[in-house]
mmCIF file of C-alpha atoms in Angstrom:
data_model
loop_
_atom_site.group_PDB
_atom_site.id
_atom_site.type_symbol
_atom_site.label_atom_id
_atom_site.label_comp_id
_atom_site.label_asym_id
_atom_site.label_seq_id
_atom_site.Cartn_x
_atom_site.Cartn_y
_atom_site.Cartn_z
ATOM 1 C CA MET A 1 15.056 -2.348 25.865
ATOM 2 C CA LYS A 2 12.235 -3.051 28.190
ATOM 3 C CA GLU A 3 10.788 0.211 28.600
ATOM 4 C CA ALA A 4 10.739 0.531 24.309
ATOM 5 C CA VAL A 5 8.691 -3.214 24.240
ATOM 6 C CA GLU A 6 5.991 -1.534 27.038
ATOM 7 C CA GLN A 7 5.581 1.254 24.701
ATOM 8 C CA ALA A 8 5.003 -0.514 21.777
ATOM 9 C CA LEU A 9 3.025 -3.100 23.665
ATOM 10 C CA ALA A 10 0.872 -0.101 24.714
ATOM 11 C CA LYS A 11 0.039 0.613 21.278
ATOM 12 C CA VAL A 12 -1.236 -2.902 20.369
ATOM 13 C CA ARG A 13 -3.135 -3.303 23.571
ATOM 14 C CA PRO A 14 -6.073 -1.428 22.511
ATOM 15 C CA MET A 15 -6.852 -3.632 19.444
ATOM 16 C CA LEU A 16 -6.737 -6.926 21.954
ATOM 17 C CA GLN A 17 -9.188 -4.910 24.635
ATOM 18 C CA ALA A 18 -11.671 -4.113 21.537
ATOM 19 C CA ASP A 19 -11.948 -8.399 21.237
ATOM 20 C CA GLY A 20 -12.284 -8.634 25.059
ATOM 21 C CA GLY A 21 -8.445 -9.657 25.487
ATOM 22 C CA ASP A 22 -5.416 -7.912 26.671
ATOM 23 C CA VAL A 23 -1.359 -8.606 26.982
ATOM 24 C CA GLU A 24 0.956 -8.519 29.792
ATOM 25 C CA LEU A 25 4.706 -8.122 29.342
ATOM 26 C CA VAL A 26 6.078 -10.918 31.646
ATOM 27 C CA ASP A 27 9.649 -10.555 30.517
ATOM 28 C CA VAL A 28 12.347 -9.404 28.236
ATOM 29 C CA THR A 29 15.611 -11.298 27.914
ATOM 30 C CA GLU A 30 18.777 -10.209 27.117
ATOM 31 C CA ASP A 31 18.806 -11.636 23.734
ATOM 32 C CA GLY A 32 15.625 -10.145 22.637
ATOM 33 C CA ILE A 33 12.834 -12.722 23.510
ATOM 34 C CA VAL A 34 10.102 -10.813 24.455
ATOM 35 C CA LYS A 35 7.864 -13.178 27.022
ATOM 36 C CA VAL A 36 4.106 -12.473 27.492
ATOM 37 C CA ARG A 37 1.004 -13.770 28.485
ATOM 38 C CA LEU A 38 -2.288 -13.226 26.556
ATOM 39 C CA LYS A 39 -5.465 -12.447 29.157
ATOM 40 C CA GLY A 40 -8.988 -12.310 28.979
ATOM 41 C CA ALA A 41 -10.655 -13.883 25.489
ATOM 42 C CA CYS A 42 -7.054 -14.118 24.164
ATOM 43 C CA GLY A 43 -5.880 -16.589 26.546
ATOM 44 C CA SER A 44 -8.549 -19.333 25.364
ATOM 45 C CA CYS A 45 -8.938 -18.149 21.605
ATOM 46 C CA PRO A 46 -7.785 -20.507 19.187
ATOM 47 C CA MET A 47 -6.241 -17.830 17.121
ATOM 48 C CA ALA A 48 -4.123 -16.774 19.897
ATOM 49 C CA THR A 49 -1.222 -17.959 18.250
ATOM 50 C CA MET A 50 -1.405 -16.247 15.302
ATOM 51 C CA THR A 51 -2.225 -13.014 17.128
ATOM 52 C CA LEU A 52 1.247 -13.822 18.837
ATOM 53 C CA LYS A 53 3.056 -14.481 16.023
ATOM 54 C CA MET A 54 1.519 -12.277 13.092
ATOM 55 C CA GLY A 55 0.734 -9.438 15.021
ATOM 56 C CA ILE A 56 2.445 -8.990 18.279
ATOM 57 C CA GLU A 57 5.671 -10.310 17.713
ATOM 58 C CA ARG A 58 5.638 -8.675 14.000
ATOM 59 C CA TYR A 59 4.940 -5.083 15.478
ATOM 60 C CA LEU A 60 7.067 -4.930 18.261
ATOM 61 C CA LYS A 61 10.157 -6.572 15.719
ATOM 62 C CA LYS A 62 8.862 -3.342 13.543
ATOM 63 C CA GLU A 63 9.027 -1.159 16.533
ATOM 64 C CA VAL A 64 12.012 -2.353 19.054
ATOM 65 C CA PRO A 65 14.679 -3.841 16.234
ATOM 66 C CA GLU A 66 16.474 -5.472 19.110
ATOM 67 C CA VAL A 67 13.495 -8.059 19.646
ATOM 68 C CA THR A 68 14.161 -11.323 18.168
ATOM 69 C CA GLU A 69 11.124 -13.637 19.059
ATOM 70 C CA VAL A 70 7.882 -13.173 21.597
ATOM 71 C CA VAL A 71 6.571 -16.222 23.071
ATOM 72 C CA ALA A 72 3.628 -16.673 25.271
ATOM 73 C CA VAL A 73 4.377 -18.184 28.646
#
């Protein structure tokens, strides 16, 4: 599952990078929780939680159905 999550993040990454940010995969747990670290402009942006939940999490759940949640660490 980790490889599938990496591939999905690779598709999201250019949109984040266009705004000066990035996302780094930290871990994928057995129960489908994806742990990521928002970097660059995304790390300090007040909209980061919305980007994480409404953008990254929604996309990952669509691409990798085993994903249950995405959390920032």
